[in-house]
CSV table of C-alpha atoms and ligand atoms in Angstrom, one decimal:
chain,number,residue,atom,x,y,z
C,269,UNK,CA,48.5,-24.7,172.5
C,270,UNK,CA,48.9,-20.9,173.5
C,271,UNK,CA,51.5,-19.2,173.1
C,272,UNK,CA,53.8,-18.0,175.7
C,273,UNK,CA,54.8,-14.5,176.4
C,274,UNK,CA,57.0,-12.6,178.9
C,275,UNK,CA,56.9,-8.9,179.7
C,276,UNK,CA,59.9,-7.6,181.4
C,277,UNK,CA,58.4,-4.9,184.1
C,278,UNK,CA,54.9,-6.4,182.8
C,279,UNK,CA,53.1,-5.6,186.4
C,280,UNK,CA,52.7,-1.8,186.8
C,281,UNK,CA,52.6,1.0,184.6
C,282,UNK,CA,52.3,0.3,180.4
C,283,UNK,CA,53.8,-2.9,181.4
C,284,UNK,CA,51.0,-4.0,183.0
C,285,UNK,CA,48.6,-3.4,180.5
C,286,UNK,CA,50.1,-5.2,177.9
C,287,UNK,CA,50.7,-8.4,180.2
C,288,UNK,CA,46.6,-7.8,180.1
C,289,UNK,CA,46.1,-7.0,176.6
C,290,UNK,CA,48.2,-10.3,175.6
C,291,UNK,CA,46.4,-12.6,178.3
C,292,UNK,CA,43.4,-11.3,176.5
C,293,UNK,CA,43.7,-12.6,173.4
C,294,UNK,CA,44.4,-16.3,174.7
C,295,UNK,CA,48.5,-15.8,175.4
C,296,UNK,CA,49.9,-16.8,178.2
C,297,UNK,CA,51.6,-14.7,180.0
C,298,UNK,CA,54.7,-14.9,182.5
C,299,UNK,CA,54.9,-10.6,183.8
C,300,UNK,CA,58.5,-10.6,185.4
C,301,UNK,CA,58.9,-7.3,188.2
C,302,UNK,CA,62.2,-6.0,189.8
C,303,UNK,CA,61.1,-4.8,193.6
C,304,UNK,CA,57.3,-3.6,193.9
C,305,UNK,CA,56.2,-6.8,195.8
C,306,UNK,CA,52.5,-5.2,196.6
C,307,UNK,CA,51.7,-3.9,193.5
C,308,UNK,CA,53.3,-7.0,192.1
C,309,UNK,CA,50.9,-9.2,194.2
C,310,UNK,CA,47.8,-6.8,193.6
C,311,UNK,CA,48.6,-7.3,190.0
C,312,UNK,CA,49.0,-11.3,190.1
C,313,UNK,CA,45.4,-11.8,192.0
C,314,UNK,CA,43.8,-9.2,190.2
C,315,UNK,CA,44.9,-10.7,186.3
C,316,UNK,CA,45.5,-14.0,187.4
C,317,UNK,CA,48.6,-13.6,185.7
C,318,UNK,CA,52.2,-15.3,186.5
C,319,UNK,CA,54.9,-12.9,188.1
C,320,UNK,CA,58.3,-13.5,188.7
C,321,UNK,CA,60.7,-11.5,190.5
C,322,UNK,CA,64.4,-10.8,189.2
C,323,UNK,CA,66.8,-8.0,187.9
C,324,UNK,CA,66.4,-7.8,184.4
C,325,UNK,CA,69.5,-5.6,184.5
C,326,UNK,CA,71.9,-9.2,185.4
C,327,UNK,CA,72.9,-11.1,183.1
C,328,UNK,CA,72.6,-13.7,185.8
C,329,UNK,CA,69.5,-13.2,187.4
C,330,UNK,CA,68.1,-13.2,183.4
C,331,UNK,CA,69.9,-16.3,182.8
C,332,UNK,CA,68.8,-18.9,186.0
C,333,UNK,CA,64.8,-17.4,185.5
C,334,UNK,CA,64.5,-17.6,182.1
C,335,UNK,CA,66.0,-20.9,182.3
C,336,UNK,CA,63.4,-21.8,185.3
C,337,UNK,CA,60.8,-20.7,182.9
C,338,UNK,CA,62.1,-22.8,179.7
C,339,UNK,CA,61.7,-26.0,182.0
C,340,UNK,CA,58.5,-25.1,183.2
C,341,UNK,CA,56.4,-23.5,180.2
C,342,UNK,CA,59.0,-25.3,177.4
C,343,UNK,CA,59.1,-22.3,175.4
C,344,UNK,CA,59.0,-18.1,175.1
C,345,UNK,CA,57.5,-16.7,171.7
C,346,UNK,CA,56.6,-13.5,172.4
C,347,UNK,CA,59.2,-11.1,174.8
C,348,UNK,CA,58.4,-7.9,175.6
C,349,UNK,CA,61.4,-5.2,176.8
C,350,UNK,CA,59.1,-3.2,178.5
C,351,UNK,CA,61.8,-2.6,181.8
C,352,UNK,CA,63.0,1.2,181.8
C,353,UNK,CA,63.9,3.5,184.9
C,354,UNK,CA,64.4,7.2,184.8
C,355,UNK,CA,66.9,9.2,186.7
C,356,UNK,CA,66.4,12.8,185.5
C,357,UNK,CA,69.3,15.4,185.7
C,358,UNK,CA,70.8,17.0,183.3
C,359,UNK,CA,74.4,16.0,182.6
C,360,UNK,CA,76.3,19.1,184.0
C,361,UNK,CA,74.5,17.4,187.3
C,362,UNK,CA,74.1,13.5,186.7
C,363,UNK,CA,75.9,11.4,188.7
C,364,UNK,CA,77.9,8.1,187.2
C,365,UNK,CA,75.9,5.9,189.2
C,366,UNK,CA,72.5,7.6,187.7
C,367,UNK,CA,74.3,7.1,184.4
C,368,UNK,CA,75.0,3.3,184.9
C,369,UNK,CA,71.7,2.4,186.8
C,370,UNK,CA,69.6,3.3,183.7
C,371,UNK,CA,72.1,1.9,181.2
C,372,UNK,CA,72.0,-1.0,183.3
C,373,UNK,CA,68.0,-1.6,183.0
C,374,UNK,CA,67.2,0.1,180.3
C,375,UNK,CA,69.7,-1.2,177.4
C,376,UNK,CA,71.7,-4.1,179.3
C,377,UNK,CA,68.6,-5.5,180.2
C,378,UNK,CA,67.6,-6.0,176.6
C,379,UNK,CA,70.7,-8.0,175.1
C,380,UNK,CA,70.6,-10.0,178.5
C,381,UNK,CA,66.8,-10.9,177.8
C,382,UNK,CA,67.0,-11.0,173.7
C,383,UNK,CA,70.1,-13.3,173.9
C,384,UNK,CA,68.6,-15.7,176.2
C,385,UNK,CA,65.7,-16.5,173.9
C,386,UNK,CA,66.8,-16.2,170.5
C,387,UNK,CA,68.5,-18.9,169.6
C,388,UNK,CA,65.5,-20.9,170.9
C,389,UNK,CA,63.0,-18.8,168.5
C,390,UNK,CA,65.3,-19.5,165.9
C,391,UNK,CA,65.2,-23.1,166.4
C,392,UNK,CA,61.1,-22.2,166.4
C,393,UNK,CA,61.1,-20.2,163.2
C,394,UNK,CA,59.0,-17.9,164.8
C,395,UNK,CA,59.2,-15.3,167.3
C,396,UNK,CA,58.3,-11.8,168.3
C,397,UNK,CA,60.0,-9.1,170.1
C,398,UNK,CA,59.0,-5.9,171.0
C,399,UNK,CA,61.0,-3.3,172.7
C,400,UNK,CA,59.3,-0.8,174.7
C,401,UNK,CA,61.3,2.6,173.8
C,402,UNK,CA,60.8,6.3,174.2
C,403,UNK,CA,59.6,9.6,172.5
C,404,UNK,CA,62.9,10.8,174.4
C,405,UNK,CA,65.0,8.4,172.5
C,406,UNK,CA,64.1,10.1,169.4
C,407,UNK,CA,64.1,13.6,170.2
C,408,UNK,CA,66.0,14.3,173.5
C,409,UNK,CA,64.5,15.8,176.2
C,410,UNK,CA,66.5,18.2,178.6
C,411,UNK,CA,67.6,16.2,181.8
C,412,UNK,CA,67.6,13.2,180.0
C,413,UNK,CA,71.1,12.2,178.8
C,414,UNK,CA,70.9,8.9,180.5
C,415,UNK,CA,67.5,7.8,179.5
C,416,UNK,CA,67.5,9.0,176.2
C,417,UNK,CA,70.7,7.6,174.8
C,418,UNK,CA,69.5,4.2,176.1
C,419,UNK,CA,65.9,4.3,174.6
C,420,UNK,CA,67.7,5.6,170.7
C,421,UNK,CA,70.1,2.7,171.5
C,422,UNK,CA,66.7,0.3,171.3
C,423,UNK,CA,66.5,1.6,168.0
C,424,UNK,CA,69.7,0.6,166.7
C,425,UNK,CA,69.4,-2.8,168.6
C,426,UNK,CA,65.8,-3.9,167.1
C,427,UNK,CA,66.9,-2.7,162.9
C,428,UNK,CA,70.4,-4.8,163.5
C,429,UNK,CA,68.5,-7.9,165.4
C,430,UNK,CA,65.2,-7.2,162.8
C,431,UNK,CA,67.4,-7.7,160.0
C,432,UNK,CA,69.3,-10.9,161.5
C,433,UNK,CA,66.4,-12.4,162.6
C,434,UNK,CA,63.9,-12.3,159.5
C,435,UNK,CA,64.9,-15.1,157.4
C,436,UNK,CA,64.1,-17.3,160.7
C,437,UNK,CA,60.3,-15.8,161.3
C,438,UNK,CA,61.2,-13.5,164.0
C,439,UNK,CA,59.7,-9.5,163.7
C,440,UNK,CA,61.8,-7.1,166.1
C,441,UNK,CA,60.0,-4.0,166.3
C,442,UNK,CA,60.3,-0.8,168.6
C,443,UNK,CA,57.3,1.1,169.8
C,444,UNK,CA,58.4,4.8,171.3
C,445,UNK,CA,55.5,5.8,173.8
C,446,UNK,CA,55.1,9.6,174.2
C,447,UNK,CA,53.9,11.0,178.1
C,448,UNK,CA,51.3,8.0,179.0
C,449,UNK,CA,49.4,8.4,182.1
C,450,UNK,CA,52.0,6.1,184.1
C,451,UNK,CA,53.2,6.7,187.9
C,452,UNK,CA,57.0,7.8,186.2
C,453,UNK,CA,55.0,10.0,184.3
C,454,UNK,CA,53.3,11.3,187.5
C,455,UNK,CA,56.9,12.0,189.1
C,456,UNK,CA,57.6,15.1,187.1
C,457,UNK,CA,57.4,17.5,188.8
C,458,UNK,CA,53.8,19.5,188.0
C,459,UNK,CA,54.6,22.9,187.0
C,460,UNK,CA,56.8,20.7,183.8
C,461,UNK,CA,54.7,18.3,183.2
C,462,UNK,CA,51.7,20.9,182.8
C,463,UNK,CA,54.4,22.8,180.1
C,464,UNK,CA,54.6,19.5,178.3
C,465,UNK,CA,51.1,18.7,177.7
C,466,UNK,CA,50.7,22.0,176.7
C,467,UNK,CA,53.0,21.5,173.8
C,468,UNK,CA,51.0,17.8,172.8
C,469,UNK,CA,48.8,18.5,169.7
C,470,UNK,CA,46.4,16.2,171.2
C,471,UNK,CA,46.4,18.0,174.3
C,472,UNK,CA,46.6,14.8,177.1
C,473,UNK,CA,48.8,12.5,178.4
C,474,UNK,CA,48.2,8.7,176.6
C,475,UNK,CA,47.2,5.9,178.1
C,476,UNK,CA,49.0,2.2,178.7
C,477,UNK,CA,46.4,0.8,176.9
C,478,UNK,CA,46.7,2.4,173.7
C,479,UNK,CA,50.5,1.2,173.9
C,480,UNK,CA,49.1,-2.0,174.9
C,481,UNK,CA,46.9,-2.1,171.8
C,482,UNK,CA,49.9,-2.2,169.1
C,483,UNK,CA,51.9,-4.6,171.2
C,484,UNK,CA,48.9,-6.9,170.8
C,485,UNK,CA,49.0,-6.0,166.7
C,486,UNK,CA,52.7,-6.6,166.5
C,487,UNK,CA,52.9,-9.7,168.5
C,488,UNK,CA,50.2,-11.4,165.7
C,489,UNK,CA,50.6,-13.7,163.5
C,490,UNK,CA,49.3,-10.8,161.3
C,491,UNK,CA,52.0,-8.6,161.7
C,492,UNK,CA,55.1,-11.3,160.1
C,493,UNK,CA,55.5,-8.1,157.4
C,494,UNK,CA,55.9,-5.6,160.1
C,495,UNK,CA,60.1,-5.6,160.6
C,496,UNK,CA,62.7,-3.3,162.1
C,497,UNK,CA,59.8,-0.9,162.4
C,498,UNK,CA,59.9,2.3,165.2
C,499,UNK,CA,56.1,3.0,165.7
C,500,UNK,CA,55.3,6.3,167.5
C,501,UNK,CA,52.4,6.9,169.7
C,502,UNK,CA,52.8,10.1,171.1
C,503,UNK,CA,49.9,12.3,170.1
C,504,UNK,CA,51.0,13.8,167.5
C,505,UNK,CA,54.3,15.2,169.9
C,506,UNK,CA,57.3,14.2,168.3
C,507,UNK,CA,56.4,12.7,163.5
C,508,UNK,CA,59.1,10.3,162.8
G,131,CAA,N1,64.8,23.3,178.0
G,131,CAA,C1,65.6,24.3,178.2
G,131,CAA,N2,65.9,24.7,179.5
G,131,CAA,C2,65.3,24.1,180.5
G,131,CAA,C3,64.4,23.0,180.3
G,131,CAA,C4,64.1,22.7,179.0
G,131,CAA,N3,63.2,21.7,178.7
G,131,CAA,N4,64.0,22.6,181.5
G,131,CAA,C5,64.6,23.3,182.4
G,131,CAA,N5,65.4,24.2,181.8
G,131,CAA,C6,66.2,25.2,182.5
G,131,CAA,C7,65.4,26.0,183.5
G,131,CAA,O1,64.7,27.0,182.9
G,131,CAA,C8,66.5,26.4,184.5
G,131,CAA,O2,67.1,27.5,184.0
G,131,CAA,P1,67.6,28.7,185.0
G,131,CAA,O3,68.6,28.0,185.9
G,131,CAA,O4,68.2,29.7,184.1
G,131,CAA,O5,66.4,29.1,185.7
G,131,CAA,C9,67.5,25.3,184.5
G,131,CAA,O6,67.3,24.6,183.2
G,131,CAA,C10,67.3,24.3,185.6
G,131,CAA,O7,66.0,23.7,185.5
G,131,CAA,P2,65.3,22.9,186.7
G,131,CAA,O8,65.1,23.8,187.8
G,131,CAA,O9,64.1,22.2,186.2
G,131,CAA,O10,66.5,21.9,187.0
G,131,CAA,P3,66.5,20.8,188.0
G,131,CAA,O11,67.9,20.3,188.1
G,131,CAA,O12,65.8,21.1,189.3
G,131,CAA,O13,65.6,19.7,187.3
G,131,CAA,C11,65.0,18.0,185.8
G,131,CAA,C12,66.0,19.0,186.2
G,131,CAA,C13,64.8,17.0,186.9
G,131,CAA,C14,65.6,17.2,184.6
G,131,CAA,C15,63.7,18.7,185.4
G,131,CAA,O14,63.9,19.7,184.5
G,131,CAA,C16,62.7,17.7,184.9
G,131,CAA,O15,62.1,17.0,185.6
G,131,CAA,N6,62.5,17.8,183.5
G,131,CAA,C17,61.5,16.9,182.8
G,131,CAA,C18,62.3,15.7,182.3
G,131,CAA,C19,61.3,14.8,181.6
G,131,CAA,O16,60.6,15.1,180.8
G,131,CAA,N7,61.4,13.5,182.0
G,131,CAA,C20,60.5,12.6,181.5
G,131,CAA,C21,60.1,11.5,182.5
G,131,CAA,S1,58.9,10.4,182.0
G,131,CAA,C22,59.6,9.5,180.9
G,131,CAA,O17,60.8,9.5,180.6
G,131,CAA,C23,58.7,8.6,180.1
G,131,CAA,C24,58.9,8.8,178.7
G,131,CAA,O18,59.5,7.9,178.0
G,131,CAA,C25,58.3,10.0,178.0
């Protein structure tokens, strides 16, 4: 029986391309989405892929779908934390609600999805979580208080679960993306981005699929050894 994975945000950007990469090597996969109903629906007929619409930032919303999706596929052995927002500013200028909004996706979202399916991966004795971080979590970036606090926080969150979660077969693992070729990417504005790519010793932007690719690795039966890990793919930007 394949097994059954769900990407959080898993219908645009690096999302999407891991929900791909994983349906490619024989998982099924469940790609929830927060509000992009077109792209969501241009993603679903092009993959074939299940979506499913909810907040991952409410504990709620997390709660009733996951538990629609326990009755209906029986089981989750693979989640991805891929959902993330950006609200650039820098603090002197941040508002609080740009402050809760992405603490409220980005890092809420993750113990609402993590809790509600790991006590049933411990039952399993097996499971594999990724969380989708940040080259911004682990250096800073200016205008970025808000996003990078929650992407290190990841860090933190994957060791602690990683090290309560071992003895049970279950690898939490953090990957920290440098600039990938993504429409949030897009967004900055030109003039900074063009400074930024400037200073990548590989001299381009990445793209989803080479995030994709290591997802796939970690998510293997192959990878049980690989635990509490932060794997950087960011062209050579940021060695850690
Ligand atoms: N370091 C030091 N000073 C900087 C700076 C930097 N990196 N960037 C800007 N400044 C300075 C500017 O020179 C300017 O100084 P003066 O007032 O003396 O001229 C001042 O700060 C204001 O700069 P801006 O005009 O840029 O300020 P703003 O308020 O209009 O914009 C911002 C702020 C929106 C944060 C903008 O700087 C920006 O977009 N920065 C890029 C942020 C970024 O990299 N975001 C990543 C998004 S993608 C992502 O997050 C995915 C991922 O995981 C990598």
């Amino acid at each position: 029986m394949s097994k059954i994975a769900l990407v959080t945000g898993g219908t645009r950007g690096i999302g999407e391309s891991i929900s791909k990469k994983l349906k490619s090597s024989g998982i099924h996969v469940i790609a929830n989405y927060a509000s992009n109903d077109d792209s969501a629906k241009k993603f679903a007929s092009e993959s074939n892929i299940d979506v499913v619409k909810w907040d991952v930032s409410s504990f709620g919303e997390c709660e009733k779908n996951v538990s629609q999706i326990y009755e209906k596929y029986k089981n989750i052995d693979i989640l991805v934390n891929n959902a993330g927002i950006t609200r650039d500013a820098p603090l002197h200028k941040m508002s609080l609600e740009n402050w809760e909004k992405v603490v409220s996706v980005n890092l809420n979202s993750v113990f609402n999805m993590t809790s509600l399916v790991i006590n049933k991966m411990r039952e399993n004795q097996f499971g594999r979580i990724v969380h989708i971080s940040s080259i911004n979590g682990q250096k800073g970036q200016f205008g970025q208080t808000n996003y990078a606090a929650t992407k290190s926080a990841l860090i933190g969150f994957s060791k602690s679960l990683a090290l309560e979660s071992a003895s049970k077969g279950i690898t939490s693992n953090v990957i920290c993306p440098g600039y990938i070729n993504t429409e949030m990417v897009a967004a900055i504005r030109e003039d900074i981005l063009k400074s930024i790519i400037d200073t990548i010793p590989n001299k381009r932007l990445g793209e989803s699929d080479e995030i994709a690719e290591m997802v796939q690795y970690l998510i293997s039966e192959k990878a049980s050894y690989i635990n509490g890990s932060t794997i950087s793919i960011n062209g050579g930007l940021w060695m850690d």
